Structures are given as C-alpha cells and as structure tokens.
CSV table of C-alpha atoms and ligand atoms in Angstrom, one decimal:
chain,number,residue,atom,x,y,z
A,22,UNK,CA,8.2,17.7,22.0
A,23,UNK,CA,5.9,14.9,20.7
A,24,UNK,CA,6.4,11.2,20.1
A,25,UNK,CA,8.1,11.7,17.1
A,26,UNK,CA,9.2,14.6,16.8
A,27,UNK,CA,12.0,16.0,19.6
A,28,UNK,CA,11.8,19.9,18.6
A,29,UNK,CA,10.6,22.6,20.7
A,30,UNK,CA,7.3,24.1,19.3
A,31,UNK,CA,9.2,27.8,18.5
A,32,UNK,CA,11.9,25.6,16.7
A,33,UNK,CA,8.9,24.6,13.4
A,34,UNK,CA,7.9,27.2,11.0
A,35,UNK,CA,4.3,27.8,9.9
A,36,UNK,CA,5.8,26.6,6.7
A,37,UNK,CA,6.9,22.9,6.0
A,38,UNK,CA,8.5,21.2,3.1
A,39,UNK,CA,8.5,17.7,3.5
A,40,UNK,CA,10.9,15.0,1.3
A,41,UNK,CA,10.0,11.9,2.0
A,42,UNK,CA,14.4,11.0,2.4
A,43,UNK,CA,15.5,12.4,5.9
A,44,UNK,CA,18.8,13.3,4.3
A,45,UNK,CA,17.2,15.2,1.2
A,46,UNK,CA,16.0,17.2,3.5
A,47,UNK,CA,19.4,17.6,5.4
A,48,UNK,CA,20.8,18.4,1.6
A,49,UNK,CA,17.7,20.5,0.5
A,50,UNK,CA,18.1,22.9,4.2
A,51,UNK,CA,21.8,23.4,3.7
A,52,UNK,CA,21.9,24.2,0.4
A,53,UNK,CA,18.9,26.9,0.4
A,54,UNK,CA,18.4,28.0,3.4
A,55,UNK,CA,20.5,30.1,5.8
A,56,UNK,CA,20.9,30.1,9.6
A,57,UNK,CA,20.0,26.3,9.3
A,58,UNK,CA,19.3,24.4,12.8
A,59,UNK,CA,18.8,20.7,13.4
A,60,UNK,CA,15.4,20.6,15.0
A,61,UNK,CA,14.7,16.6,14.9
A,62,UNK,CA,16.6,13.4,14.5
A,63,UNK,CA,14.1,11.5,16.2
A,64,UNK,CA,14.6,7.3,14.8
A,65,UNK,CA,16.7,9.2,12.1
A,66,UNK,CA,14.1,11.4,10.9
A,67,UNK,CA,15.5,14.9,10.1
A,68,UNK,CA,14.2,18.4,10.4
A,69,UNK,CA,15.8,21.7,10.0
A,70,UNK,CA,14.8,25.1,10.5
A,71,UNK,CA,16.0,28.5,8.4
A,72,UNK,CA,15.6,31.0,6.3
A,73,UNK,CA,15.1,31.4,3.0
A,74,UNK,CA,14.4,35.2,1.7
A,75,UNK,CA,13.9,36.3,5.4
A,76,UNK,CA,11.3,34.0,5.9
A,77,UNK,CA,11.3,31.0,8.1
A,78,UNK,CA,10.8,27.2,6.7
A,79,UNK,CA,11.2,23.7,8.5
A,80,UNK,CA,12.0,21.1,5.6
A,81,UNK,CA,11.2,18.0,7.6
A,82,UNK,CA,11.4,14.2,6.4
A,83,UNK,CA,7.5,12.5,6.0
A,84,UNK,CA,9.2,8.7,5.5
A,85,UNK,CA,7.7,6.7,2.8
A,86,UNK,CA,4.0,6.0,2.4
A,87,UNK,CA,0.9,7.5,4.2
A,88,UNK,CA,1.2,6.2,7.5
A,89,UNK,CA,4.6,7.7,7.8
A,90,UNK,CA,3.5,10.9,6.5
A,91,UNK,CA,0.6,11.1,8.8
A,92,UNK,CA,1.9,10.6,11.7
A,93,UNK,CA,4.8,13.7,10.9
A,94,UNK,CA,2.2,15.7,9.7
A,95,UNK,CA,-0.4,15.4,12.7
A,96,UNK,CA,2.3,15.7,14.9
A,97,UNK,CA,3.5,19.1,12.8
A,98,UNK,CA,-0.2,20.6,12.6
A,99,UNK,CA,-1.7,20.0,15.9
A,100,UNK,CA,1.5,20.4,18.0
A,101,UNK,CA,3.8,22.3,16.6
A,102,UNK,CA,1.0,25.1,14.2
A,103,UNK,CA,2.2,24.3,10.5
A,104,UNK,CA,0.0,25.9,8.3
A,105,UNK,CA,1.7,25.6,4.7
A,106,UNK,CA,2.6,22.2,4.3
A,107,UNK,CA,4.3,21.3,0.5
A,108,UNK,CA,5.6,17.5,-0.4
A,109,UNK,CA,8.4,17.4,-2.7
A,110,UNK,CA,9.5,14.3,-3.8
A,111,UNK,CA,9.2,11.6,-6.7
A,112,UNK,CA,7.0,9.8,-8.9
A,113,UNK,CA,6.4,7.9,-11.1
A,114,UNK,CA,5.2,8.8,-14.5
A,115,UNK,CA,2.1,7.4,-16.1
A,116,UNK,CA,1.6,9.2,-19.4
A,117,UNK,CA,3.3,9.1,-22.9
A,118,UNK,CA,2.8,13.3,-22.9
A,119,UNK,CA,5.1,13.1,-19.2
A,120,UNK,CA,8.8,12.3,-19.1
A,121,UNK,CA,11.6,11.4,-17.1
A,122,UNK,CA,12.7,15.3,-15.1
A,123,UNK,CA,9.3,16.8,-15.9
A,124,UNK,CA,7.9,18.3,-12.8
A,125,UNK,CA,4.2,17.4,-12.0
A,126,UNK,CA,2.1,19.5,-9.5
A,127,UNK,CA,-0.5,17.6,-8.1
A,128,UNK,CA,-4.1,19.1,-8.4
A,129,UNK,CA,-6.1,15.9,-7.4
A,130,UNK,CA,-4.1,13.0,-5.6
A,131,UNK,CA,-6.9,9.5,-6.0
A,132,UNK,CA,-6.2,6.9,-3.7
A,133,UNK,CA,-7.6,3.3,-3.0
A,134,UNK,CA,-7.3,3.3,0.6
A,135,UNK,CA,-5.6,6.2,3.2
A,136,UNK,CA,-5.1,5.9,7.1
A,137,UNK,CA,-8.2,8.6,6.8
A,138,UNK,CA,-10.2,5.9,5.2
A,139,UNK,CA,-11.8,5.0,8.1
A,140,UNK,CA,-13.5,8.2,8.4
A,141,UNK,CA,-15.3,8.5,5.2
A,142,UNK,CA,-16.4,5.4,5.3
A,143,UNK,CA,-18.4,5.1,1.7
A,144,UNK,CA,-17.9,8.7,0.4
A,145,UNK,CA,-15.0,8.6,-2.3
A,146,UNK,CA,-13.3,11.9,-0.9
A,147,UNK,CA,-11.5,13.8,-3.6
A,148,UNK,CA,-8.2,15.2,-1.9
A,149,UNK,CA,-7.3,18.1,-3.7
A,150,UNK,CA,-4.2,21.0,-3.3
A,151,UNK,CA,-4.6,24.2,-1.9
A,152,UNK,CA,-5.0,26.4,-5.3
A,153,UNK,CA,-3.2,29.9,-4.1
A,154,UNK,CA,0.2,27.2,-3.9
A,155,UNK,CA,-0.8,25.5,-7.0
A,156,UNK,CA,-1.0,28.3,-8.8
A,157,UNK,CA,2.0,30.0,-7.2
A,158,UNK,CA,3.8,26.6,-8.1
A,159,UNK,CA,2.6,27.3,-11.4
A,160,UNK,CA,4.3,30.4,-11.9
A,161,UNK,CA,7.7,29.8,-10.2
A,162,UNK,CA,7.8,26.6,-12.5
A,163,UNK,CA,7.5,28.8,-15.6
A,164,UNK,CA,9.8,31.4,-14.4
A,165,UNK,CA,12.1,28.7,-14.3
A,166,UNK,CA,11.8,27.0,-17.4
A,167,UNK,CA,10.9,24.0,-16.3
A,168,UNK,CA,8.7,21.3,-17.8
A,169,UNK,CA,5.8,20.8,-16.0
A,170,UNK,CA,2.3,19.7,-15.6
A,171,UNK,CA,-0.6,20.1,-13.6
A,172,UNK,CA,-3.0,17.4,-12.8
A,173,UNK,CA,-4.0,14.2,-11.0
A,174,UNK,CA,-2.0,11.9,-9.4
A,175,UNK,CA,-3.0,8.4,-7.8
A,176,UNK,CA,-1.4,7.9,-4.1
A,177,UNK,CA,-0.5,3.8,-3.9
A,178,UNK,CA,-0.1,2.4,-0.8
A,179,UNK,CA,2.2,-0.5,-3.0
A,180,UNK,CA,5.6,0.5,-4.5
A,181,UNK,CA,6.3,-3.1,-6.2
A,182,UNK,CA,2.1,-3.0,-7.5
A,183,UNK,CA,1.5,-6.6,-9.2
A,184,UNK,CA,-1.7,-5.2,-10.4
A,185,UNK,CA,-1.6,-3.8,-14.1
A,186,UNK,CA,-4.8,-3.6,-14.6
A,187,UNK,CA,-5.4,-0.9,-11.9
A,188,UNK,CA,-2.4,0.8,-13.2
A,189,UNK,CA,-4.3,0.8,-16.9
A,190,UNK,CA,-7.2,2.2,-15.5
A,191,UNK,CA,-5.1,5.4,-13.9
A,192,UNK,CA,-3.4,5.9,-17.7
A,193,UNK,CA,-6.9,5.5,-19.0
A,194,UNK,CA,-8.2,8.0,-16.9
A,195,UNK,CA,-5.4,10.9,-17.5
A,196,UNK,CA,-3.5,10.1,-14.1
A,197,UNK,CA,0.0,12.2,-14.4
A,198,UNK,CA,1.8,9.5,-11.9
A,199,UNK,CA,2.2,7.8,-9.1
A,200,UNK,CA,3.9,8.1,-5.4
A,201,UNK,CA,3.0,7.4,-1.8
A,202,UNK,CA,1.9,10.1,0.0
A,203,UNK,CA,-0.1,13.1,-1.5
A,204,UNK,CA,-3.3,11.9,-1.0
A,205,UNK,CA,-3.1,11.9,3.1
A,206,UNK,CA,-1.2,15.2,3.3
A,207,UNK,CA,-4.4,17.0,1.2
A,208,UNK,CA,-6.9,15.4,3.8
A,209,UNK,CA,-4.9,16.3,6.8
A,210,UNK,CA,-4.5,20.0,5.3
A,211,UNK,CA,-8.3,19.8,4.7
A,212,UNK,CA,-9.3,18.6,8.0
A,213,UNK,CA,-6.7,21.3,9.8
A,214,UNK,CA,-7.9,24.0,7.2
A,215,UNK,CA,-4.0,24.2,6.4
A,216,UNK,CA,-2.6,24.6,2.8
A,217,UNK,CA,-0.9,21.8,0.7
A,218,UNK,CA,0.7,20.5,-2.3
A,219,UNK,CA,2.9,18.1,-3.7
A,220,UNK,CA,5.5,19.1,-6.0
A,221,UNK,CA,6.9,16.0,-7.5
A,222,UNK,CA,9.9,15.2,-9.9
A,223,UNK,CA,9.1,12.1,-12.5
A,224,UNK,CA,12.0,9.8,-11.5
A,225,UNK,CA,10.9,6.6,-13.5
A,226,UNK,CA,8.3,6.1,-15.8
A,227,UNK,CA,5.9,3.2,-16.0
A,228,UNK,CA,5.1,2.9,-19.4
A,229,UNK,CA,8.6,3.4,-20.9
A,230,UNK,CA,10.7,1.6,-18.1
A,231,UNK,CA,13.1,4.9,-18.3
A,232,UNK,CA,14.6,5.8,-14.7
A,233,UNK,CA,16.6,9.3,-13.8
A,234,UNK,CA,20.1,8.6,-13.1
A,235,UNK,CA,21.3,9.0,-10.3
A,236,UNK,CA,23.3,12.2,-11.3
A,237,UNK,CA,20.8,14.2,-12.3
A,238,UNK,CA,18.4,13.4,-9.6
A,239,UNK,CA,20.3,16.2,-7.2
A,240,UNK,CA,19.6,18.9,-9.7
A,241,UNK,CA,16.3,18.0,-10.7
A,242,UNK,CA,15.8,17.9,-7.3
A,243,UNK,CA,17.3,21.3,-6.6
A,244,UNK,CA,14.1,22.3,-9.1
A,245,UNK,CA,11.5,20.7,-7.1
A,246,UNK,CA,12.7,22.7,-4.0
A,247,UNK,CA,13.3,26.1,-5.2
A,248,UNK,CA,9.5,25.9,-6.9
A,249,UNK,CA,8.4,25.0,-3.2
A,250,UNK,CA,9.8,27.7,-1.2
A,251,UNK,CA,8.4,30.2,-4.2
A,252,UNK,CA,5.3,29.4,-4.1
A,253,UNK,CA,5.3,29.3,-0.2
A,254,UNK,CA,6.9,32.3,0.1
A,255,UNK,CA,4.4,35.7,1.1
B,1,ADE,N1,7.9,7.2,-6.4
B,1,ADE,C1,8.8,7.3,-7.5
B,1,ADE,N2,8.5,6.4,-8.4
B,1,ADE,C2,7.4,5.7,-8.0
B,1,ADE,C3,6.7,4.6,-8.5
B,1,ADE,N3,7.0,4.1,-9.6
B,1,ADE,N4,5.7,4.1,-7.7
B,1,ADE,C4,5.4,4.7,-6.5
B,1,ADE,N5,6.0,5.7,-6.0
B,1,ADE,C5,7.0,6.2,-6.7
C-alpha cells in the first residue's frame, strides 16, 4: 500500500490505463475487461485490475491536472512496477482540420509549467510519447475507422484559461489541443524509462465553441479505450 493508493503490489499490472474520471475507469474495466477486481478506492479514486485478451491491465483514475496525475503515477511506477502507462481522456481541440469525436494521439505534449519543472530548471524539456505505443495506437485507430491525428498537444495547468493570446500562439504553432495532464505522465515515463501515451477524444473545441454531447461521449469513449488496450497489448 502507499499513501494513495490502498492495493497490494501483485494487485497492479505492468500495464496502466489511466482516465482522469475515477468512475470512467469503473465503466471502462467492466465493460472490457474480464475477471475485474477493485484494487483502490482510496479518497474515491478507483482502480481495477483484469484481463483483457489474457493479458492483465489496471485502468486506474489520475484526477484532473498534473499534480493529481503525478502523484498516481509515482506512486504506480516506483511502488507498485507499472511499465506501460497510456492516458485516455479528453481535450480540447485547437485546429479547424480537428473536430468534435476525432481521436488525437499525442506525440509531443508542451507545457508552461509541470510539478517536474523544478528539475529542469532553464532547459525547455520536450516531453514526448513512447513511439512503439504511438505507432501501435496508430494502427488500432485505423483498423477501427476512426478519425484521428497524430501530433502535439499543449498540457495547461488552467481549465477556465483567460489568456487568448497564449491560446493563439498554440493554433499558430500546429498544437492539435489541449488537456491537463500529458505532459507530466511523458516526463515521469522518461525519468522511470517506462512507456507512455495519451490517447485523447476532442470533447470541445476552442475555436468553434462545439461540445460532444453527452450521449455520445460513452461511445466515443468506448474508442479511446479499445485503441489503448491494442496498442498495449504484446
Ligand atoms: N479537456 C477537455 N477539454 C479541455 C479544454 N478545453 N481545456 C483543457 N482541458 C480539456
């Protein structure tokens, strides 16, 4: 057990899939995977543990933004041996060529600021996926006839951002979108020599205003995780 996390170390798979919504991943574990345990509910927080295609996988809520995440993801590297660790979640889309239910795999994920920050100190560090699940991702995306692109992201630390002018610069600079949490999950992988991505639906868009439904945010959903566990399968 660790601060946050109230599993016992054989109860986490090398493999992780982490929504940042505890009860996605409740919804995501019992409708993909069999022989599904409950491995946390520590301060609501779920993870389960089962199979999918024989092969074991935890899908355990990160929270929203980096400091959540972090502290999930440390805990589920250093204590418990995840080695394969993939986000799937939301975003927010920042290009015309981009819509509402495209899927976005995210190659580079910029930041202004991460709870690594401190570390780098001036070097602008350029957190990056792991390419054998990018390219995996990829693959299972196509097979499944689902829109998608691959490219950077920007990781904000601000959902309600009252800065448009930064937000112009990502468009101006080909950024795909925008969520909360890739950007720390790449340096942790780095710094663990782990393997991540994030695999992100495009909820809402910033230029148009559009926003899913929330219908069709299960299925689209449904997409997101099914590309995960192919590309994290062996
Ligand atoms: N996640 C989903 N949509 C988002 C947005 N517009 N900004 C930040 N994170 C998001």
């Amino acid at each position: 057990m660790t601060i946050h996390i109230g599993a016992q170390k054989e109860d986490i798979a090398e493999t992780v899939l982490l929504p940042g919504d505890p009860y996605r991943a409740k919804w995501a574990a019992e409708t993909f995977l069999t022989d599904v345990k409950l491995v946390n509910q520590v301060r609501g927080m779920l993870g389960f543990t089962g199979l999918w295609n024989g092969n074991r996988v935890t899908i355990h809520g990160s929270g929203m933004g980096m400091p959540s995440l972090s502290i999930y993801v440390n805990e589920l590297i250093r204590d418990y041996g995840a080695r394969t660790l993939i986000r799937i979640g939301s975003c927010g889309g920042m290009q015309n060529s981009v819509a509402v239910r495209d899927v976005i795999l995210a190659m580079t994920a910029s930041t202004l600021s991460t709870p690594s920050r401190g570390i780098f100190r001036d070097l602008n560090y350029a957190p990056c996926a792991d390419w054998s699940l990018l390219s995996a991702a990829a693959k299972a995306a196509e097979k499944r006839g689902v829109k998608t692109h691959v490219g950077g992201i920007y990781s904000s630390d601000i959902f309600y951002d009252e800065r448009p002018d930064l937000n112009d610069q990502m468009v101006r600079h080909g950024i795909l979108g925008v969520e909360m949490e890739a950007a720390e999950l790449y340096i942790l992988a780095a710094r663990h020599k782990c393997r991540a991505l994030a695999v992100l639906t495009v909820s809402d868009h910033l230029l148009t205003g559009e926003a899913l439904p929330s219908a069709d945010r299960e299925r689209s959903f449904g997409d997101m995780v099914e590309i995960a566990l192919n590309a994290a399968s062996p």
